[in-house]
Amino acid sequence: MKTIKTLLVISLLMAPLLGKAQIYLDKYNFGEGLNFSGEQGYKIKLEGFVQPYMEIKRYTGNDDSNLYNRFRMRRLRLQLSGNMADEKLSYRLRVDLSGTAEADVDEAENSILLDAYIRYHINDNLSATFGQKSTPTDNRELNINSQTLQLPERSRVTSVFSTIREFGLFLDGSYRISPGGMYLKPSIAITNGDGQNAFKKDHGGLKYGGRLDFLPFGLFSNFGQFREADIARERTPKLVMGINYSYNDGVSSRRGRNSGSILYLNDQGEEELPDYMKLGFDFMFKYQGFSMLGEYVKGSAHVSDAITQRVRNDGSVSTSFEIDGEQHVGNYVKNRMMMGEGYNIQAGYIFTNLISIDARYTHLRADKYSFMNNGTFYNRPNYYTLGISKYLGRNYGAKIQASFTYVDAAEGSNNNEGNPIAGNEWIGRLVLTIGF
């Protein structure tokens, strides 16, 4: 039913293309979407891609039960965007019909609606956006288009700390600060603090955050700041460095992604929630086919002394906050949140024959009390990945990617069935991307 509704919305938005309005196809390059324009100057772009995916995971041991296979449609996305004739007002609608979530772990929700926003271009340097979109307070990899990822999957830093998309008000600027081409790109976000569009009750307060990016060597070619691999082969070195911070005033989930999944009360039975803070540093460098991405994120929380009760999954209320035989509210609450830090470093090179060799190292360091110690989803401090990609054209329209990951699992880690594993995992991934 959700899929039918989504297709209906897209059909309504594309009605001008099918009616009496004079719409012309301006250009089409494989993998870069269909570009239309109207007699009055407005523009419409329709694009999309499909990603069939295979994953094989092997746990330490010779038992066949330690082998896990998964075949699925990783992404199936359609995007409709456009702008008015004067280019002051623009919009975007992006949906995913695959039924899978961007971060395929713990509390991720399967959502069809990805982006849905209206943007007003105040002037050449500043724009204001209202609606749902990726947030500047996530790590840099979340600002990278899924179709242009360097490896089949995003890093575990993204899985642990990101909210992926949020609903709210966003201000984005771009300022040239020197004749040589230095740029500053500040962003501010005020959102609901609950991740994607909350159809149920909106818990807690707002989330406030921002990002500041510095580009010392000018802008990237062909939106390269938002694409991982350097398929454009930058002729001169390009670098972007950024810092981001966010404060979520009352979070009702592990990191502000799923509204209402974890709730607490005070003595009067009123909702009382912890605050969640996130700080990050990152950079991306590209030059003549070589690219490098580095990210660091730290998550922390403030737990109010007013919290005296917790709401169980069945809706009942408990006053027990016991850990290791002792009652401790603060540690119990933090034990259900993403407390700790992580960093990700990856690099790759695209040869002139459009074959790319890539590598990644990701490290997670959990606080003593943190959901990052969970044996099933996390509790794995080190990830080592090697990948190879073949691009079937000089853009991101079609490519085949394979990767192999070794996971250093800490003591107490489990497989998907909850059975203990003996120290490591091996993960093979294969994904095919075709866009239009």
GROMACS .gro file of C-alpha atoms in nm:
model
  436
    1MET     CA    1   0.000   0.000   0.000
    2LYS     CA    2   0.284   0.241   0.083
    3THR     CA    3   0.444   0.171  -0.253
    4ILE     CA    4   0.119   0.245  -0.436
    5LYS     CA    5   0.079   0.573  -0.249
    6THR     CA    6   0.437   0.671  -0.331
    7LEU     CA    7   0.394   0.602  -0.700
    8LEU     CA    8   0.071   0.803  -0.694
    9VAL     CA    9   0.251   1.104  -0.546
   10ILE     CA   10   0.522   1.081  -0.812
   11SER     CA   11   0.257   1.059  -1.084
   12LEU     CA   12   0.084   1.371  -0.953
   13LEU     CA   13   0.410   1.564  -0.943
   14MET     CA   14   0.484   1.459  -1.300
   15ALA     CA   15   0.136   1.550  -1.423
   16PRO     CA   16   0.265   1.855  -1.612
   17LEU     CA   17   0.479   1.622  -1.826
   18LEU     CA   18   0.170   1.430  -1.931
   19GLY     CA   19  -0.072   1.717  -1.975
   20LYS     CA   20  -0.100   2.013  -2.207
   21ALA     CA   21   0.206   2.192  -2.073
   22GLN     CA   22   0.487   2.219  -2.328
   23ILE     CA   23   0.775   2.024  -2.175
   24TYR     CA   24   1.098   1.953  -2.360
   25LEU     CA   25   1.373   1.705  -2.297
   26ASP     CA   26   1.687   1.917  -2.274
   27LYS     CA   27   1.948   1.646  -2.239
   28TYR     CA   28   2.011   1.293  -2.122
   29ASN     CA   29   2.340   1.135  -2.026
   30PHE     CA   30   2.330   0.774  -1.906
   31GLY     CA   31   2.325   0.766  -1.525
   32GLU     CA   32   2.264   1.140  -1.486
   33GLY     CA   33   1.885   1.155  -1.519
   34LEU     CA   34   1.633   1.304  -1.759
   35ASN     CA   35   1.639   1.685  -1.772
   36PHE     CA   36   1.322   1.864  -1.884
   37SER     CA   37   1.236   2.232  -1.920
   38GLY     CA   38   0.915   2.422  -1.982
   39GLU     CA   39   0.831   2.717  -2.203
   40GLN     CA   40   0.818   2.944  -1.900
   41GLY     CA   41   1.166   2.847  -1.785
   42TYR     CA   42   1.100   2.600  -1.505
   43LYS     CA   43   1.304   2.279  -1.493
   44ILE     CA   44   1.233   1.920  -1.389
   45LYS     CA   45   1.475   1.632  -1.345
   46LEU     CA   46   1.386   1.264  -1.305
   47GLU     CA   47   1.656   1.015  -1.204
   48GLY     CA   48   1.697   0.685  -1.027
   49PHE     CA   49   1.903   0.371  -0.981
   50VAL     CA   50   1.875   0.007  -0.877
   51GLN     CA   51   2.122  -0.198  -0.668
   52PRO     CA   52   2.087  -0.578  -0.646
   53TYR     CA   53   2.313  -0.702  -0.365
   54MET     CA   54   2.467  -1.019  -0.226
   55GLU     CA   55   2.637  -1.069   0.111
   56ILE     CA   56   2.816  -1.375   0.252
   57LYS     CA   57   2.925  -1.374   0.616
   58ARG     CA   58   3.140  -1.640   0.776
   59TYR     CA   59   3.197  -1.664   1.151
   60THR     CA   60   3.499  -1.833   1.307
   61GLY     CA   61   3.451  -2.211   1.324
   62ASN     CA   62   3.377  -2.497   1.085
   63ASP     CA   63   3.010  -2.543   1.167
   64ASP     CA   64   2.789  -2.472   0.865
   65SER     CA   65   2.555  -2.274   1.097
   66ASN     CA   66   2.832  -2.011   1.108
   67LEU     CA   67   2.773  -1.931   0.740
   68TYR     CA   68   2.521  -1.655   0.667
   69ASN     CA   69   2.400  -1.556   0.319
   70ARG     CA   70   2.176  -1.270   0.214
   71PHE     CA   71   2.045  -1.173  -0.130
   72ARG     CA   72   1.827  -0.865  -0.164
   73MET     CA   73   1.753  -0.542  -0.348
   74ARG     CA   74   1.980  -0.305  -0.154
   75ARG     CA   75   1.837   0.014  -0.303
   76LEU     CA   76   1.573   0.100  -0.562
   77ARG     CA   77   1.546   0.475  -0.573
   78LEU     CA   78   1.360   0.739  -0.771
   79GLN     CA   79   1.414   1.111  -0.742
   80LEU     CA   80   1.214   1.400  -0.882
   81SER     CA   81   1.352   1.751  -0.848
   82GLY     CA   82   1.297   2.086  -1.007
   83ASN     CA   83   1.305   2.461  -0.977
   84MET     CA   84   1.110   2.770  -1.082
   85ALA     CA   85   1.214   2.986  -1.375
   86ASP     CA   86   1.397   3.239  -1.158
   87GLU     CA   87   1.569   2.950  -0.972
   88LYS     CA   88   1.477   3.103  -0.636
   89LEU     CA   89   1.253   2.811  -0.538
   90SER     CA   90   1.342   2.444  -0.582
   91TYR     CA   91   1.224   2.109  -0.447
   92ARG     CA   92   1.318   1.742  -0.422
   93LEU     CA   93   1.126   1.419  -0.367
   94ARG     CA   94   1.328   1.099  -0.327
   95VAL     CA   95   1.184   0.756  -0.247
   96ASP     CA   96   1.323   0.405  -0.199
   97LEU     CA   97   1.103   0.115  -0.308
   98SER     CA   98   1.341  -0.161  -0.194
   99GLY     CA   99   1.198  -0.183   0.160
  100THR     CA  100   1.543  -0.169   0.324
  101ALA     CA  101   1.698   0.094   0.548
  102GLU     CA  102   2.012   0.296   0.475
  103ALA     CA  103   2.180   0.181   0.798
  104ASP     CA  104   2.091  -0.185   0.823
  105VAL     CA  105   2.139  -0.232   1.199
  106ASP     CA  106   1.956  -0.229   1.535
  107GLU     CA  107   1.682   0.039   1.530
  108ALA     CA  108   1.691   0.137   1.161
  109GLU     CA  109   1.344   0.176   1.011
  110ASN     CA  110   1.234   0.065   0.668
  111SER     CA  111   1.108   0.385   0.510
  112ILE     CA  112   0.996   0.464   0.156
  113LEU     CA  113   1.020   0.841   0.194
  114LEU     CA  114   1.380   0.966   0.195
  115ASP     CA  115   1.396   1.331   0.085
  116ALA     CA  116   1.100   1.566   0.070
  117TYR     CA  117   1.179   1.935   0.093
  118ILE     CA  118   1.139   2.283  -0.052
  119ARG     CA  119   1.441   2.513  -0.078
  120TYR     CA  120   1.447   2.891  -0.114
  121HIS     CA  121   1.763   3.047  -0.252
  122ILE     CA  122   1.790   3.371  -0.056
  123ASN     CA  123   2.086   3.489  -0.264
  124ASP     CA  124   2.384   3.344  -0.448
  125ASN     CA  125   2.549   3.248  -0.117
  126LEU     CA  126   2.267   3.138   0.113
  127SER     CA  127   1.968   2.902   0.094
  128ALA     CA  128   1.698   2.793   0.338
  129THR     CA  129   1.544   2.444   0.324
  130PHE     CA  130   1.235   2.312   0.501
  131GLY     CA  131   1.143   1.944   0.506
  132GLN     CA  132   1.325   1.613   0.532
  133LYS     CA  133   1.682   1.564   0.409
  134SER     CA  134   2.027   1.449   0.512
  135THR     CA  135   2.161   1.653   0.800
  136PRO     CA  136   2.494   1.841   0.807
  137THR     CA  137   2.551   1.716   1.164
  138ASP     CA  138   2.620   1.360   1.045
  139ASN     CA  139   2.964   1.241   0.933
  140ARG     CA  140   3.072   1.331   0.580
  141GLU     CA  141   2.985   0.992   0.432
  142LEU     CA  142   2.615   1.063   0.489
  143ASN     CA  143   2.640   1.359   0.251
  144ILE     CA  144   2.766   1.122  -0.020
  145ASN     CA  145   2.510   1.000  -0.274
  146SER     CA  146   2.448   0.624  -0.232
  147GLN     CA  147   2.497   0.571  -0.605
  148THR     CA  148   2.855   0.704  -0.584
  149LEU     CA  149   2.992   0.512  -0.284
  150GLN     CA  150   3.351   0.394  -0.314
  151LEU     CA  151   3.270   0.053  -0.157
  152PRO     CA  152   2.949  -0.157  -0.153
  153GLU     CA  153   2.849  -0.036   0.195
  154ARG     CA  154   2.905   0.266   0.419
  155SER     CA  155   3.139   0.239   0.716
  156ARG     CA  156   3.036   0.128   1.066
  157VAL     CA  157   3.098   0.481   1.194
  158THR     CA  158   2.795   0.576   0.987
  159SER     CA  159   2.591   0.285   1.125
  160VAL     CA  160   2.673   0.368   1.487
  161PHE     CA  161   2.640   0.746   1.506
  162SER     CA  162   2.437   0.881   1.214
  163THR     CA  163   2.071   0.981   1.211
  164ILE     CA  164   2.078   0.965   0.827
  165ARG     CA  165   1.786   1.204   0.763
  166GLU     CA  166   1.597   1.456   0.973
  167PHE     CA  167   1.293   1.679   0.940
  168GLY     CA  168   1.339   2.048   1.008
  169LEU     CA  169   1.483   2.380   0.893
  170PHE     CA  170   1.827   2.398   0.731
  171LEU     CA  171   2.041   2.699   0.636
  172ASP     CA  172   2.332   2.640   0.397
  173GLY     CA  173   2.591   2.893   0.285
  174SER     CA  174   2.882   2.902   0.042
  175TYR     CA  175   3.129   3.193   0.055
  176ARG     CA  176   3.442   3.253  -0.147
  177ILE     CA  177   3.692   3.407   0.093
  178SER     CA  178   3.998   3.463  -0.127
  179PRO     CA  179   4.077   3.543  -0.491
  180GLY     CA  180   4.264   3.212  -0.504
  181GLY     CA  181   3.943   3.018  -0.458
  182MET     CA  182   3.921   2.936  -0.088
  183TYR     CA  183   3.565   2.864   0.027
  184LEU     CA  184   3.383   2.844   0.357
  185LYS     CA  185   3.056   2.647   0.368
  186PRO     CA  186   2.861   2.691   0.694
  187SER     CA  187   2.541   2.499   0.766
  188ILE     CA  188   2.288   2.525   1.050
  189ALA     CA  189   2.011   2.275   1.127
  190ILE     CA  190   1.714   2.290   1.366
  191THR     CA  191   1.522   1.964   1.349
  192ASN     CA  192   1.268   1.755   1.538
  193GLY     CA  193   1.549   1.541   1.681
  194ASP     CA  194   1.374   1.213   1.594
  195GLY     CA  195   1.535   1.125   1.264
  196GLN     CA  196   1.304   1.074   0.966
  197ASN     CA  197   0.947   1.200   0.958
  198ALA     CA  198   0.778   1.087   1.283
  199PHE     CA  199   0.425   0.963   1.213
  200LYS     CA  200   0.365   0.892   1.582
  201LYS     CA  201   0.404   1.124   1.880
  202ASP     CA  202   0.702   1.358   1.862
  203HIS     CA  203   0.901   1.292   2.180
  204GLY     CA  204   1.154   1.523   2.344
  205GLY     CA  205   1.268   1.866   2.233
  206LEU     CA  206   1.443   1.997   1.925
  207LYS     CA  207   1.788   1.917   1.795
  208TYR     CA  208   2.030   2.201   1.722
  209GLY     CA  209   2.349   2.166   1.523
  210GLY     CA  210   2.572   2.280   1.245
  211ARG     CA  211   2.874   2.219   1.028
  212LEU     CA  212   3.157   2.432   0.893
  213ASP     CA  213   3.348   2.313   0.586
  214PHE     CA  214   3.669   2.471   0.457
  215LEU     CA  215   3.789   2.419   0.098
  216PRO     CA  216   4.141   2.564   0.064
  217PHE     CA  217   4.188   2.476  -0.306
  218GLY     CA  218   3.851   2.569  -0.448
  219LEU     CA  219   3.540   2.370  -0.537
  220PHE     CA  220   3.545   2.009  -0.657
  221SER     CA  221   3.459   1.922  -1.017
  222ASN     CA  222   3.113   1.788  -1.104
  223PHE     CA  223   2.982   1.790  -0.742
  224GLY     CA  224   3.284   1.584  -0.635
  225GLN     CA  225   3.244   1.699  -0.273
  226PHE     CA  226   2.932   1.479  -0.258
  227ARG     CA  227   3.073   1.176  -0.444
  228GLU     CA  228   3.337   0.943  -0.304
  229ALA     CA  229   3.548   0.802  -0.586
  230ASP     CA  230   3.739   1.050  -0.807
  231ILE     CA  231   3.594   0.943  -1.139
  232ALA     CA  232   3.626   1.304  -1.260
  233ARG     CA  233   4.005   1.281  -1.202
  234GLU     CA  234   4.059   1.624  -1.048
  235ARG     CA  235   4.330   1.813  -1.240
  236THR     CA  236   4.443   1.999  -0.930
  237PRO     CA  237   4.435   1.884  -0.566
  238LYS     CA  238   4.097   1.933  -0.397
  239LEU     CA  239   4.041   1.917  -0.022
  240VAL     CA  240   3.749   1.977   0.211
  241MET     CA  241   3.785   1.974   0.590
  242GLY     CA  242   3.488   1.999   0.825
  243ILE     CA  243   3.374   2.010   1.184
  244ASN     CA  244   3.021   1.939   1.303
  245TYR     CA  245   2.835   1.943   1.635
  246SER     CA  246   2.480   1.872   1.747
  247TYR     CA  247   2.280   1.888   2.071
  248ASN     CA  248   1.959   1.685   2.096
  249ASP     CA  249   1.740   1.823   2.375
  250GLY     CA  250   1.564   1.505   2.491
  251VAL     CA  251   1.633   1.195   2.281
  252SER     CA  252   1.393   0.898   2.279
  253SER     CA  253   1.619   0.648   2.100
  254ARG     CA  254   1.983   0.538   2.092
  255ARG     CA  255   2.111   0.837   1.893
  256GLY     CA  256   1.802   1.026   1.776
  257ARG     CA  257   1.702   0.808   1.481
  258ASN     CA  258   1.377   0.637   1.585
  259SER     CA  259   1.124   0.843   1.784
  260GLY     CA  260   0.975   0.686   2.096
  261SER     CA  261   1.176   0.361   2.099
  262ILE     CA  262   1.326   0.434   2.446
  263LEU     CA  263   1.127   0.638   2.700
  264TYR     CA  264   1.179   0.750   3.063
  265LEU     CA  265   0.961   0.926   3.320
  266ASN     CA  266   1.003   1.138   3.634
  267ASP     CA  267   0.831   1.097   3.974
  268GLN     CA  268   0.513   1.259   3.841
  269GLY     CA  269   0.491   1.017   3.550
  270GLU     CA  270   0.589   1.289   3.304
  271GLU     CA  271   0.827   1.224   3.017
  272GLU     CA  272   1.191   1.293   3.111
  273LEU     CA  273   1.457   1.216   2.851
  274PRO     CA  274   1.838   1.230   2.835
  275ASP     CA  275   2.019   1.476   2.608
  276TYR     CA  276   2.253   1.351   2.337
  277MET     CA  277   2.557   1.537   2.201
  278LYS     CA  278   2.771   1.453   1.899
  279LEU     CA  279   3.100   1.602   1.778
  280GLY     CA  280   3.275   1.519   1.453
  281PHE     CA  281   3.575   1.604   1.235
  282ASP     CA  282   3.625   1.487   0.876
  283PHE     CA  283   3.799   1.553   0.546
  284MET     CA  284   3.802   1.441   0.183
  285PHE     CA  285   4.088   1.474  -0.067
  286LYS     CA  286   4.093   1.406  -0.442
  287TYR     CA  287   4.357   1.435  -0.711
  288GLN     CA  288   4.394   1.266  -1.052
  289GLY     CA  289   4.195   0.954  -0.965
  290PHE     CA  290   4.312   0.921  -0.605
  291SER     CA  291   4.065   0.988  -0.323
  292MET     CA  292   4.082   0.973   0.055
  293LEU     CA  293   3.811   1.013   0.319
  294GLY     CA  294   3.869   1.045   0.694
  295GLU     CA  295   3.610   1.081   0.972
  296TYR     CA  296   3.602   1.099   1.352
  297VAL     CA  297   3.283   1.104   1.563
  298LYS     CA  298   3.223   1.108   1.939
  299GLY     CA  299   2.885   1.059   2.106
  300SER     CA  300   2.806   1.159   2.467
  301ALA     CA  301   2.499   1.219   2.681
  302HIS     CA  302   2.364   1.405   2.982
  303VAL     CA  303   2.124   1.207   3.200
  304SER     CA  304   1.891   1.409   3.423
  305ASP     CA  305   1.864   1.322   3.792
  306ALA     CA  306   1.486   1.362   3.748
  307ILE     CA  307   1.462   1.028   3.563
  308THR     CA  308   1.315   0.772   3.805
  309GLN     CA  309   1.115   0.536   3.582
  310ARG     CA  310   1.154   0.361   3.249
  311VAL     CA  311   0.891   0.242   3.001
  312ARG     CA  312   0.923  -0.122   2.894
  313ASN     CA  313   0.858  -0.241   2.538
  314ASP     CA  314   0.511  -0.363   2.639
  315GLY     CA  315   0.419  -0.017   2.777
  316SER     CA  316   0.448  -0.106   3.145
  317VAL     CA  317   0.662   0.106   3.381
  318SER     CA  318   0.954  -0.002   3.599
  319THR     CA  319   1.169   0.174   3.859
  320SER     CA  320   1.453  -0.076   3.821
  321PHE     CA  321   1.778   0.058   3.670
  322GLU     CA  322   1.999  -0.225   3.787
  323ILE     CA  323   2.344  -0.291   3.637
  324ASP     CA  324   2.578  -0.554   3.784
  325GLY     CA  325   2.355  -0.588   4.089
  326GLU     CA  326   2.349  -0.214   4.165
  327GLN     CA  327   2.087   0.052   4.099
  328HIS     CA  328   2.236   0.328   3.881
  329VAL     CA  329   2.007   0.537   3.662
  330GLY     CA  330   2.276   0.724   3.469
  331ASN     CA  331   2.477   0.420   3.367
  332TYR     CA  332   2.163   0.221   3.279
  333VAL     CA  333   2.040   0.497   3.047
  334LYS     CA  334   2.381   0.539   2.881
  335ASN     CA  335   2.404   0.163   2.835
  336ARG     CA  336   2.115   0.190   2.588
  337MET     CA  337   2.271   0.477   2.387
  338MET     CA  338   2.566   0.523   2.150
  339MET     CA  339   2.835   0.633   2.394
  340GLY     CA  340   3.190   0.634   2.264
  341GLU     CA  341   3.389   0.730   1.959
  342GLY     CA  342   3.492   0.599   1.621
  343TYR     CA  343   3.701   0.687   1.322
  344ASN     CA  344   3.706   0.576   0.962
  345ILE     CA  345   3.983   0.617   0.704
  346GLN     CA  346   3.954   0.497   0.346
  347ALA     CA  347   4.133   0.559   0.018
  348GLY     CA  348   4.127   0.440  -0.340
  349TYR     CA  349   4.251   0.497  -0.691
  350ILE     CA  350   4.065   0.477  -1.024
  351PHE     CA  351   4.284   0.370  -1.315
  352THR     CA  352   4.225   0.506  -1.663
  353ASN     CA  353   4.055   0.175  -1.756
  354LEU     CA  354   3.788   0.263  -1.491
  355ILE     CA  355   3.891  -0.008  -1.246
  356SER     CA  356   3.916   0.116  -0.888
  357ILE     CA  357   4.109  -0.041  -0.599
  358ASP     CA  358   3.997   0.073  -0.254
  359ALA     CA  359   4.074   0.007   0.113
  360ARG     CA  360   3.916   0.105   0.444
  361TYR     CA  361   3.995   0.080   0.815
  362THR     CA  362   3.727   0.155   1.075
  363HIS     CA  363   3.780   0.158   1.452
  364LEU     CA  364   3.514   0.187   1.724
  365ARG     CA  365   3.587   0.255   2.091
  366ALA     CA  366   3.289   0.214   2.322
  367ASP     CA  367   3.248   0.375   2.663
  368LYS     CA  368   3.210   0.136   2.957
  369TYR     CA  369   2.836   0.193   2.954
  370SER     CA  370   2.719   0.205   2.592
  371PHE     CA  371   2.502   0.012   2.347
  372MET     CA  372   2.817  -0.008   2.135
  373ASN     CA  373   2.905  -0.302   2.362
  374ASN     CA  374   2.602  -0.498   2.240
  375GLY     CA  375   2.725  -0.842   2.135
  376THR     CA  376   2.493  -0.894   1.838
  377PHE     CA  377   2.508  -0.562   1.654
  378TYR     CA  378   2.838  -0.412   1.770
  379ASN     CA  379   3.117  -0.507   2.017
  380ARG     CA  380   3.352  -0.523   1.719
  381PRO     CA  381   3.634  -0.267   1.744
  382ASN     CA  382   3.811  -0.314   1.410
  383TYR     CA  383   3.700  -0.350   1.048
  384TYR     CA  384   3.946  -0.403   0.759
  385THR     CA  385   3.807  -0.384   0.404
  386LEU     CA  386   3.952  -0.429   0.055
  387GLY     CA  387   3.742  -0.354  -0.251
  388ILE     CA  388   3.751  -0.354  -0.629
  389SER     CA  389   3.510  -0.173  -0.862
  390LYS     CA  390   3.459  -0.160  -1.235
  391TYR     CA  391   3.283   0.149  -1.368
  392LEU     CA  392   3.100   0.084  -1.695
  393GLY     CA  393   3.128   0.442  -1.815
  394ARG     CA  394   3.287   0.771  -1.717
  395ASN     CA  395   3.022   0.851  -1.459
  396TYR     CA  396   2.832   0.666  -1.186
  397GLY     CA  397   2.559   0.531  -1.417
  398ALA     CA  398   2.668   0.167  -1.397
  399LYS     CA  399   2.930  -0.016  -1.195
  400ILE     CA  400   3.010  -0.352  -1.036
  401GLN     CA  401   3.163  -0.354  -0.687
  402ALA     CA  402   3.299  -0.629  -0.466
  403SER     CA  403   3.458  -0.609  -0.122
  404PHE     CA  404   3.602  -0.837   0.144
  405THR     CA  405   3.594  -0.735   0.513
  406TYR     CA  406   3.768  -0.887   0.812
  407VAL     CA  407   3.599  -0.800   1.142
  408ASP     CA  408   3.788  -0.819   1.472
  409ALA     CA  409   3.510  -0.916   1.716
  410ALA     CA  410   3.563  -0.863   2.089
  411GLU     CA  411   3.490  -1.124   2.354
  412GLY     CA  412   3.117  -1.168   2.409
  413SER     CA  413   3.016  -1.111   2.046
  414ASN     CA  414   2.727  -1.311   1.897
  415ASN     CA  415   2.604  -1.405   1.553
  416ASN     CA  416   2.258  -1.310   1.424
  417GLU     CA  417   2.100  -1.604   1.610
  418GLY     CA  418   2.258  -1.499   1.940
  419ASN     CA  419   2.519  -1.776   1.942
  420PRO     CA  420   2.872  -1.682   2.059
  421ILE     CA  421   3.143  -1.642   1.795
  422ALA     CA  422   3.509  -1.711   1.858
  423GLY     CA  423   3.676  -1.385   1.767
  424ASN     CA  424   3.624  -1.274   1.409
  425GLU     CA  425   3.400  -1.247   1.103
  426TRP     CA  426   3.463  -1.254   0.729
  427ILE     CA  427   3.219  -1.064   0.507
  428GLY     CA  428   3.205  -1.071   0.127
  429ARG     CA  429   2.982  -0.826  -0.061
  430LEU     CA  430   2.885  -0.786  -0.425
  431VAL     CA  431   2.664  -0.509  -0.562
  432LEU     CA  432   2.564  -0.399  -0.911
  433THR     CA  433   2.448  -0.041  -0.969
  434ILE     CA  434   2.254   0.072  -1.276
  435GLY     CA  435   2.105   0.420  -1.301
  436PHE     CA  436   1.927   0.623  -1.565
   0.00000   0.00000   0.00000
